C-alpha positions as CSV (number, residue, x, y, z in Angstrom):
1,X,9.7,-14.6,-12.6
2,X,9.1,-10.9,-12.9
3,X,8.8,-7.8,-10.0
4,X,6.4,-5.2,-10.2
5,X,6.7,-2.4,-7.8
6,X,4.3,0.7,-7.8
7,X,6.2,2.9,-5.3
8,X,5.5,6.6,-3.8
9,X,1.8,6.6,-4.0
10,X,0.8,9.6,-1.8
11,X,-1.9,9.9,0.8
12,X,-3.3,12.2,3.1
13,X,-4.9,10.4,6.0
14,X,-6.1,10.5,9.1
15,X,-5.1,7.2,11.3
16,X,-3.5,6.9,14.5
17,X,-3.8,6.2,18.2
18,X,-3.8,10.1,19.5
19,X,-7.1,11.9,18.9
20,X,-5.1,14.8,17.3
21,X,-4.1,12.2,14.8
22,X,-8.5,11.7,13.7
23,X,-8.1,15.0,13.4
24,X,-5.8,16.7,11.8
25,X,-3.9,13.6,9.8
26,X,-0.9,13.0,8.2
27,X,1.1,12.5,5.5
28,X,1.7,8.4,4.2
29,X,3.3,6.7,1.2
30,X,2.8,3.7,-0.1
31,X,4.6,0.9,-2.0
32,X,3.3,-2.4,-3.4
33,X,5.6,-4.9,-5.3
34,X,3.9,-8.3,-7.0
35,X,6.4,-10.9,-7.7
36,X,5.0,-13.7,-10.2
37,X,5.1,-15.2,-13.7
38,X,4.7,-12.5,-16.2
39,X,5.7,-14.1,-19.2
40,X,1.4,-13.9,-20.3
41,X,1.9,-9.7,-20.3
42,X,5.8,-10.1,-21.9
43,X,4.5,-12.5,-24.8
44,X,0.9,-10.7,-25.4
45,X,1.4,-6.7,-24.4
46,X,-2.0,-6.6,-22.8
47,X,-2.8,-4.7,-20.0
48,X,-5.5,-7.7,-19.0
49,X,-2.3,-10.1,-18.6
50,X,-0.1,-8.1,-15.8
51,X,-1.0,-5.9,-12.6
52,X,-2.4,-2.1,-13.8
53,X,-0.8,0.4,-12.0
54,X,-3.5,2.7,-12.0
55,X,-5.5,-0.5,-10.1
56,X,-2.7,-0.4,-7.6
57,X,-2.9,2.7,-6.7
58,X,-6.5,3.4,-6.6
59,X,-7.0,0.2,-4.1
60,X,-4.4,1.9,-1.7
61,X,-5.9,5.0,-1.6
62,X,-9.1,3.4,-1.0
63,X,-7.9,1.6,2.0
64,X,-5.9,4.1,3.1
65,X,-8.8,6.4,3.4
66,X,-10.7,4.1,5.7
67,X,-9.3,5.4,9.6
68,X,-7.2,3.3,11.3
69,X,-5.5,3.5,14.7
70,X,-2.8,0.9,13.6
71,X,-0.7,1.6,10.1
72,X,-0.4,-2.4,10.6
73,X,-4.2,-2.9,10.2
74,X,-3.6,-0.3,6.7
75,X,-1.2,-2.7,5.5
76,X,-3.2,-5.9,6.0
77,X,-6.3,-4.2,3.9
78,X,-4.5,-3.3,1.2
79,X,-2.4,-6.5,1.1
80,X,-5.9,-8.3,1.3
81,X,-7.3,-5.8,-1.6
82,X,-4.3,-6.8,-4.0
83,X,-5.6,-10.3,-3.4
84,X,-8.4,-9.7,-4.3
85,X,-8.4,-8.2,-7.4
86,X,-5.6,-10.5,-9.3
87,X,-6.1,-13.9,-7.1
88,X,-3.2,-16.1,-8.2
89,X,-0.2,-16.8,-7.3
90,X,1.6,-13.7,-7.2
91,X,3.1,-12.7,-4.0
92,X,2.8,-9.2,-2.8
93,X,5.1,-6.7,-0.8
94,X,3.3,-3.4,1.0
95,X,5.2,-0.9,2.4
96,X,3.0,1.8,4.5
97,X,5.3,4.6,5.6
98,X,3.8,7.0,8.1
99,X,5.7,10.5,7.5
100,X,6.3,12.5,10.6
101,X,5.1,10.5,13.2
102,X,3.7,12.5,16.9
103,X,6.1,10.7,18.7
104,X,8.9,12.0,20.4
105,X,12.3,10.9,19.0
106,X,10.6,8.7,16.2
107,X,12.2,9.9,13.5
108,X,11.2,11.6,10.1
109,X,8.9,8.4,9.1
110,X,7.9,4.4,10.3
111,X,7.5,1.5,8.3
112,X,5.4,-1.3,8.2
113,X,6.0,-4.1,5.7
114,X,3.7,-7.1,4.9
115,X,3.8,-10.6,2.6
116,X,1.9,-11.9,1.7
């Protein structure tokens, strides 16, 4: 069994409940770990045989610039995305983190994290 994790991929978007939120966004990160048999990619060293990176983090940006109100409907898209594009039996791990949320005593970020 192997881990990937594609971590820190930056996002400017624009979800949220508050109207200012459509607006004038925010700053996210996002992480995505797939846990699986890679002994294809260690034996061959072929791109085609493991999870690209690149992949990774063009799907999150993708979902992550469709508007949201929820960051835990953000997390499902992308989780369903990963699915998507490498069906199989790995099991994936998103992380959305929601930098600076406009809520009083919320802290410096939230978290939502999704199996899948």
């Amino acid at each position: 069994m192997g881990l990937i994790e594609v971590n820190g991929i930056r996002v400017f978007a624009y979800h949220g409940c508050l109207p200012e939120e459509a607006r004038i966004g925010g700053h996210y990160r996002g992480d995505v770990a797939g846990e699986g048999d890679f002994g294809q990619a260690e034996a061959s060293d072929q791109l085609h045989d493991t999870v690209d990176y690149g992949r990774v983090t063009t799907l999150v940006k993708e979902q992550m610039a469709v508007r949201s109100k929820l960051i835990e409907h953000v997390g499902r898209r992308i989780l369903e995305a990963l699915k998507a594009e490498w069906p199989g039996a790995l099991r994936w791990r998103v992380r959305v983190v929601k930098e600076h949320p406009p809520v009083p005593g919320a802290g410096d970020h939230v978290v939502y994290v999704l199996e899948g």
